[in-house]
Coordinates of C-alpha atoms in Angstrom, one line a residue:
M1 CA 5.2 -27.6 -3.6
P2 CA 3.1 -23.8 -3.5
I3 CA -0.7 -24.7 -3.8
E4 CA -1.7 -24.5 -7.1
D5 CA -4.7 -26.5 -7.9
K6 CA -7.3 -27.0 -5.2
P7 CA -7.6 -23.7 -3.4
Q8 CA -7.9 -23.9 0.1
W9 CA -10.7 -21.3 -0.2
R10 CA -15.0 -22.4 -0.1
R11 CA -16.3 -19.2 0.0
P12 CA -17.1 -16.6 -2.1
Q13 CA -13.8 -14.7 -3.5
W14 CA -14.7 -11.4 -3.2
L15 CA -15.2 -11.7 0.3
L16 CA -11.6 -12.5 0.6
A17 CA -10.4 -9.8 -2.4
A18 CA -13.0 -7.8 1.4
L19 CA -11.1 -9.2 3.3
L20 CA -7.5 -9.0 2.6
A21 CA -8.1 -5.8 1.1
A22 CA -9.4 -4.2 4.5
L23 CA -6.3 -5.9 6.0
S24 CA -4.2 -4.2 3.5
M25 CA -5.6 -0.8 4.2
L26 CA -5.3 0.1 7.8
A27 CA -2.0 0.9 7.9
P28 CA -3.0 3.8 5.2
F29 CA -5.9 4.6 7.0
A30 CA -4.5 4.7 10.7
V31 CA -2.9 7.6 8.6
D32 CA -5.5 9.6 7.0
A33 CA -8.5 9.2 9.7
Y34 CA -6.4 10.8 12.1
L35 CA -5.0 14.1 10.3
P36 CA -8.4 15.7 10.8
A37 CA -7.9 15.4 14.1
F38 CA -4.7 17.9 14.5
G39 CA -6.1 20.0 15.8
G40 CA -8.1 18.8 18.3
M41 CA -4.6 17.5 19.8
A42 CA -2.7 20.1 19.5
R43 CA -5.1 21.8 22.1
D44 CA -5.7 18.9 24.3
L45 CA -2.6 17.3 24.3
N46 CA -0.5 21.3 24.3
A47 CA 1.6 20.1 21.6
S48 CA 3.4 21.8 19.0
P49 CA 3.2 21.2 15.2
V50 CA 6.2 19.5 15.4
Q51 CA 5.4 17.8 18.0
L52 CA 2.2 16.2 15.7
Q53 CA 4.4 15.6 12.9
Q54 CA 6.2 13.5 14.6
T55 CA 3.4 11.4 15.6
L56 CA 3.0 10.9 11.9
S57 CA 6.9 10.5 11.5
V58 CA 7.5 7.9 14.2
Y59 CA 4.8 6.0 12.9
L60 CA 5.9 5.9 9.3
L61 CA 9.3 4.7 10.1
C62 CA 8.4 1.8 12.8
Y63 CA 5.3 0.5 10.0
A64 CA 8.4 1.0 7.1
G65 CA 11.4 -0.9 9.8
M66 CA 8.9 -3.4 10.9
N67 CA 7.8 -4.3 6.9
L68 CA 11.0 -6.5 6.5
F69 CA 9.8 -8.8 9.0
H70 CA 6.2 -9.4 8.9
G71 CA 6.6 -11.6 5.7
A72 CA 9.8 -13.6 7.4
L73 CA 7.8 -14.4 10.9
A74 CA 4.6 -15.3 8.6
D75 CA 6.9 -17.7 6.6
S76 CA 8.2 -19.2 9.8
F77 CA 4.8 -19.4 12.1
G78 CA 1.8 -19.3 9.1
R79 CA 0.2 -16.8 7.7
R80 CA -3.2 -16.4 9.9
R81 CA -1.1 -17.0 13.3
V82 CA 1.0 -13.8 12.5
V83 CA -2.1 -12.0 11.1
L84 CA -3.7 -12.3 14.4
A85 CA -0.8 -11.0 16.3
G86 CA -0.5 -8.1 14.9
M87 CA -4.3 -7.1 14.9
T88 CA -3.9 -7.7 18.4
L89 CA -1.1 -5.3 19.2
F90 CA -2.6 -2.8 16.7
C91 CA -6.0 -3.2 18.6
L92 CA -4.1 -2.5 22.1
A93 CA -1.6 0.0 20.8
S94 CA -4.8 2.3 19.1
V95 CA -6.9 1.2 22.4
A96 CA -3.6 3.0 24.1
C97 CA -3.2 6.0 22.0
A98 CA -6.8 7.2 22.6
L99 CA -6.3 7.2 26.6
A100 CA -2.7 9.6 26.0
S101 CA -2.8 11.5 28.4
S102 CA 0.8 13.7 26.8
I103 CA 2.2 14.3 23.0
G104 CA 5.4 11.5 24.5
E105 CA 2.6 9.1 25.2
L106 CA 0.7 9.4 21.7
I107 CA 4.1 9.2 19.8
F108 CA 4.9 5.9 21.3
F109 CA 1.8 3.9 21.3
R110 CA 1.5 5.5 17.3
G111 CA 5.2 3.6 16.8
V112 CA 3.7 0.4 18.5
Q113 CA 0.9 0.9 15.9
G114 CA 3.1 1.7 13.3
L115 CA 5.5 -2.0 13.8
A116 CA 1.5 -3.8 13.7
G117 CA 0.1 -1.4 11.1
G118 CA 2.3 -3.4 7.8
V119 CA 1.3 -6.7 8.6
G120 CA -1.5 -7.2 6.7
T121 CA -0.6 -5.8 3.7
V122 CA 2.3 -7.6 3.7
V123 CA 0.8 -11.3 4.8
A124 CA -2.6 -10.7 2.1
R125 CA 0.1 -10.8 -0.9
A126 CA 1.3 -13.9 -0.2
I127 CA -2.1 -15.5 1.5
I128 CA -2.9 -15.1 -2.3
R129 CA -0.6 -17.0 -4.2
D130 CA -0.5 -19.2 -1.7
L131 CA -4.0 -19.9 -2.4
F132 CA -4.1 -19.1 -6.5
A133 CA -1.7 -19.9 -9.4
P134 CA -1.0 -16.9 -11.5
V135 CA -4.2 -15.6 -13.8
P136 CA -6.8 -16.4 -10.8
A137 CA -3.8 -14.3 -8.4
Q138 CA -4.2 -11.7 -10.9
R139 CA -7.5 -11.6 -11.2
L140 CA -8.2 -11.9 -6.7
M141 CA -4.9 -9.2 -6.6
A142 CA -7.0 -6.7 -8.9
Q143 CA -10.2 -6.8 -6.5
V144 CA -8.0 -6.2 -3.5
S145 CA -6.6 -3.5 -5.0
L146 CA -10.3 -2.5 -6.0
F147 CA -11.5 -2.6 -2.8
F148 CA -8.4 -0.6 -1.0
G149 CA -9.3 2.1 -3.6
L150 CA -11.4 3.3 -1.6
A151 CA -8.8 4.2 1.7
P152 CA -8.0 7.5 0.9
A153 CA -11.7 9.1 0.4
L154 CA -12.8 7.1 3.6
A155 CA -10.7 7.2 5.8
P156 CA -9.6 11.8 6.2
L157 CA -14.4 11.3 6.0
I158 CA -14.3 9.4 8.7
G159 CA -12.3 11.0 10.7
G160 CA -13.2 13.7 10.3
L161 CA -16.8 13.0 11.4
L162 CA -15.2 11.1 14.3
F163 CA -13.2 14.5 15.4
I164 CA -16.4 16.7 15.5
S165 CA -19.0 14.6 16.7
A166 CA -16.4 12.6 19.7
G167 CA -13.5 13.9 19.8
W168 CA -9.7 13.0 17.9
A169 CA -9.5 9.7 20.5
A170 CA -12.6 8.8 18.7
V171 CA -10.7 8.4 15.8
F172 CA -8.4 5.7 17.7
W173 CA -11.1 3.5 19.2
F174 CA -12.8 3.3 15.3
L175 CA -9.1 2.0 14.9
A176 CA -9.2 -0.3 17.8
G177 CA -13.0 -1.7 16.9
L178 CA -11.8 -2.3 13.7
S179 CA -8.6 -4.2 14.3
A180 CA -10.3 -5.9 16.7
L181 CA -13.5 -6.9 13.8
L182 CA -10.8 -8.1 11.6
A183 CA -8.9 -10.4 13.9
M184 CA -12.3 -11.8 14.7
L185 CA -13.0 -11.8 11.2
V186 CA -9.7 -14.2 10.2
W187 CA -9.9 -16.5 13.2
R188 CA -13.3 -17.4 12.0
V189 CA -13.5 -17.5 8.3
L190 CA -9.4 -17.7 6.8
P191 CA -7.3 -20.4 6.8
E192 CA -4.0 -21.4 7.1
T193 CA -2.8 -21.6 3.9
L194 CA 0.7 -21.9 4.5
P195 CA 1.1 -25.8 6.0
A196 CA 3.6 -26.7 8.1
A197 CA 5.9 -28.5 5.9
Q198 CA 6.3 -25.5 3.2
R199 CA 7.9 -22.8 6.5
Q200 CA 11.0 -21.9 7.6
L201 CA 13.5 -22.4 9.9
F202 CA 12.7 -19.4 12.5
G203 CA 16.4 -18.5 13.1
V204 CA 19.2 -15.5 12.7
K205 CA 21.5 -17.5 9.8
H206 CA 18.5 -19.3 8.2
L207 CA 16.7 -15.4 7.7
L208 CA 20.1 -13.5 6.9
R209 CA 20.2 -16.4 4.4
G210 CA 17.2 -15.9 3.3
Y211 CA 17.7 -11.7 2.8
L212 CA 21.0 -12.5 1.3
Q213 CA 19.5 -14.2 -1.5
L214 CA 16.2 -11.9 -2.3
G215 CA 19.5 -9.4 -2.5
R216 CA 21.4 -10.7 -4.3
D217 CA 18.7 -11.8 -6.8
R218 CA 18.2 -8.3 -9.0
R219 CA 15.2 -9.5 -10.9
F220 CA 13.6 -9.5 -8.1
I221 CA 14.8 -5.9 -6.8
G222 CA 14.1 -4.5 -10.0
L223 CA 10.8 -6.1 -9.8
A224 CA 10.0 -4.9 -6.5
L225 CA 11.6 -0.8 -8.0
A226 CA 9.1 -1.0 -11.0
S227 CA 6.1 -0.8 -9.2
G228 CA 7.0 1.1 -6.0
V229 CA 9.3 4.0 -7.9
P230 CA 6.4 4.1 -10.6
F231 CA 3.6 4.5 -7.5
N232 CA 5.3 7.7 -6.3
A233 CA 4.8 9.6 -10.1
L234 CA 0.8 9.7 -8.5
F235 CA 1.8 9.8 -4.9
I236 CA 3.9 13.2 -4.9
Y237 CA 0.7 14.8 -5.4
V238 CA -1.0 13.3 -2.8
L239 CA 2.0 14.2 -0.8
S240 CA 1.7 17.5 -2.4
A241 CA -1.9 18.2 -2.0
P242 CA -3.1 20.8 -0.2
V243 CA -0.3 23.2 -1.5
W244 CA -0.5 21.8 -5.2
L245 CA -4.1 22.0 -4.8
G246 CA -4.8 25.6 -2.9
E247 CA -1.7 27.1 -4.2
V248 CA -1.2 25.8 -7.6
L249 CA -4.5 25.3 -9.0
G250 CA -6.4 27.9 -6.3
L251 CA -9.1 25.7 -5.3
A252 CA -10.9 26.6 -2.1
P253 CA -10.0 23.8 0.4
Q254 CA -13.9 21.8 0.6
M255 CA -13.5 21.3 -3.3
Y256 CA -10.2 19.0 -2.8
F257 CA -12.3 16.2 -2.4
V258 CA -12.8 16.9 -6.4
F259 CA -8.9 15.4 -6.5
F260 CA -9.3 12.3 -4.7
I261 CA -12.1 11.3 -6.1
T262 CA -10.6 11.0 -9.2
S263 CA -7.4 9.6 -8.7
I264 CA -9.0 7.0 -7.0
A265 CA -11.8 6.5 -10.1
G266 CA -8.5 6.1 -11.6
M267 CA -6.9 3.4 -9.7
T268 CA -10.3 1.4 -9.5
S269 CA -10.7 1.6 -13.3
G270 CA -7.3 0.2 -13.8
A271 CA -7.4 -2.6 -10.9
W272 CA -10.5 -3.5 -12.8
L273 CA -8.8 -3.7 -16.2
S274 CA -6.3 -5.5 -14.6
G275 CA -8.3 -8.0 -13.0
Q276 CA -10.7 -8.6 -16.6
L277 CA -6.6 -8.8 -18.4
A278 CA -6.1 -11.4 -16.4
G279 CA -5.3 -14.3 -18.3
R280 CA -5.9 -12.8 -21.6
V281 CA -2.9 -11.0 -22.1
A282 CA 0.7 -11.9 -21.9
P283 CA 1.8 -10.3 -18.3
A284 CA 4.7 -8.0 -19.7
R285 CA 2.0 -7.0 -22.8
Q286 CA 0.1 -5.9 -19.6
V287 CA 2.7 -4.5 -17.7
A288 CA 4.4 -2.3 -21.1
W289 CA 0.1 -1.1 -21.1
G290 CA 0.5 0.4 -18.1
F291 CA 3.9 2.2 -18.2
A292 CA 2.9 3.6 -21.8
T293 CA -0.5 4.9 -20.2
M294 CA 1.9 6.0 -17.7
A295 CA 4.0 8.0 -20.6
V296 CA 0.9 9.3 -22.2
A297 CA -0.1 11.1 -19.3
S298 CA 3.3 12.7 -18.2
A299 CA 3.8 13.5 -21.4
L300 CA 0.7 15.1 -21.3
N301 CA 1.4 16.5 -18.0
L302 CA 4.5 18.3 -19.3
V303 CA 3.5 19.7 -21.8
L304 CA 0.5 21.0 -20.2
N305 CA 2.5 22.3 -17.7
A306 CA 4.7 24.0 -19.5
T307 CA 2.5 25.9 -21.9
L308 CA -0.4 27.0 -19.7
V309 CA -1.5 28.0 -16.8
P310 CA -2.8 24.9 -14.7
Q311 CA -6.1 24.9 -13.9
A312 CA -7.8 21.8 -12.0
W313 CA -9.8 20.8 -15.0
W314 CA -7.3 19.2 -16.7
A315 CA -4.0 18.5 -14.3
M316 CA -6.6 16.0 -12.0
P317 CA -7.5 13.7 -15.0
V318 CA -3.8 13.9 -15.9
V319 CA -3.1 12.1 -12.4
A320 CA -6.2 9.8 -12.2
L321 CA -5.0 9.2 -15.9
L322 CA -1.1 8.4 -14.2
S323 CA -2.9 6.4 -11.1
L324 CA -5.1 4.3 -13.9
G325 CA -1.9 2.5 -15.7
W326 CA -0.1 2.1 -11.9
A327 CA -3.3 -0.3 -11.2
L328 CA -3.0 -2.0 -14.5
L329 CA 0.4 -3.1 -14.5
T330 CA 1.8 -3.6 -10.2
P331 CA -0.8 -6.5 -10.0
V332 CA 0.8 -8.2 -12.1
V333 CA 4.8 -6.9 -11.5
T334 CA 4.1 -8.1 -7.7
L335 CA 3.4 -11.8 -8.5
L336 CA 6.4 -11.9 -10.7
A337 CA 8.4 -10.7 -7.7
L338 CA 7.1 -13.2 -5.2
D339 CA 7.2 -15.3 -7.7
R340 CA 11.6 -15.5 -7.4
A341 CA 10.7 -16.9 -3.5
P342 CA 8.7 -19.2 -4.3
D343 CA 9.8 -20.9 -0.5
R344 CA 9.9 -17.9 0.9
R345 CA 6.6 -15.4 -0.3
G346 CA 6.1 -14.1 2.7
M347 CA 9.6 -12.6 3.1
A348 CA 9.7 -11.5 -0.9
S349 CA 6.2 -9.2 0.2
S350 CA 8.1 -8.0 2.9
V351 CA 11.4 -6.8 1.2
Q352 CA 8.9 -5.5 -1.6
S353 CA 6.8 -3.4 0.8
F354 CA 9.8 -2.1 2.3
M355 CA 11.3 -1.1 -0.7
A356 CA 8.5 0.8 -1.6
G357 CA 7.7 2.3 1.5
C358 CA 12.1 3.5 1.6
A359 CA 10.7 5.4 -2.0
S360 CA 7.9 7.1 -0.7
A361 CA 9.9 8.0 1.7
V362 CA 12.3 9.8 -0.1
V363 CA 9.6 11.2 -2.5
A364 CA 8.0 12.6 0.7
G365 CA 11.0 14.3 2.7
A366 CA 13.6 15.3 0.0
V367 CA 11.6 15.8 -3.2
A368 CA 7.7 16.9 -2.6
P369 CA 9.0 19.6 -0.2
W370 CA 11.0 21.2 -3.7
V371 CA 8.6 20.9 -6.3
M372 CA 5.0 21.4 -4.7
H373 CA 4.9 24.6 -5.6
S374 CA 5.1 24.3 -9.0
G375 CA 3.2 22.7 -11.9
L376 CA 5.8 22.5 -14.2
G377 CA 8.5 21.1 -11.3
M378 CA 5.5 18.6 -9.7
A379 CA 5.3 17.2 -13.7
C380 CA 8.5 16.8 -14.0
A381 CA 9.4 15.3 -11.1
S382 CA 6.2 13.1 -11.6
G383 CA 7.4 12.1 -14.8
A384 CA 11.0 11.4 -13.5
L385 CA 9.8 8.7 -11.1
M386 CA 7.8 6.9 -14.2
L387 CA 11.2 6.8 -16.2
G388 CA 12.3 5.4 -13.2
G389 CA 10.1 2.8 -12.9
L390 CA 10.1 1.7 -16.0
A391 CA 14.0 1.6 -15.8
C392 CA 13.9 -0.9 -13.7
W393 CA 11.2 -2.8 -15.3
S394 CA 13.1 -3.1 -18.2
W395 CA 16.5 -3.8 -16.2
A396 CA 14.1 -7.0 -14.3
S397 CA 12.1 -8.0 -17.1
T398 CA 15.3 -8.9 -20.0
G399 CA 14.3 -12.9 -20.4
L400 CA 12.1 -13.0 -17.8
K401 CA 9.2 -15.8 -18.1
P402 CA 6.2 -15.6 -16.5
P403 CA 5.2 -18.0 -13.6

């Protein structure tokens, strides 16, 4: 049975939240931190813009594909062991990226980074639910989201400073040091949260049976999509930021940071509110409040873009409100999805992350390029993604009982 009454974590809860958030932040941090160094890499490695883009595409492809398996491995071999292996591989791949002498080598080792990078995000969710009952788990999930929200702001800043002061390889040396530090912390302070008696048999047939079981559970599929799809209602603005901020809103590049600060403020506010509401408001009602907030923001976004010339002073707060609504609902929806498979929470977290990653990949490749030049087009696409998430929640939540 899941560990409900006697959590194995004996240290301050904020320390666990910070550690799990850092593990979860590593993969997106590895995307945002090296972007400011593209110019230096192009010059030193004699790389074309297309080849530099491949360093990102290969990373994301490997990251999304391996997300399907991190949780299943953690269900079979234990959470701690899998996280340590992932951090070690990520560290070695980062060192190899720093030492790369050709763009081909960099592309290859970025793929290896992607294979290891998602382990923290996937396994952290399972660890939280291993240790805590639903209400404290929601509070901890919200705390993790608070710390996690700092990654989009810190990564480009740190990456830019490292590139300016020591060159592009310094970014990867930093990632290597960060992953080594995380591995050491996991080794020293994180207990194994999945007892041996609760581990799953590691075998092809057993794994396939688990994946098929999750794939046939319409509530699980709906819940997994109910957080992943609406996330793209705000993520599309991040994907389109250079064009949307510069071309549509007319901002100078040095002002782009204002957008990320307002979005992060919205996300962290929603995460804080989610933690405050845990145990005080029914889970379904909190999710409804989150979608209602996103719906208001989407409607306001459409009306303003249809009637006014896009301006930063109202466009950025609208995206921040979208972020607040998503952060308010997602800890609840994530926990509900994990509890659809109480004996395979690692696998459930893997599939949930994979589906969210696929949704973001579709938006990045097929939606954002078509709408990023128009404020109204962006508002329509964002609103449609919010409605898609709401439809998934409605489909999954009919008759759903809280854990």
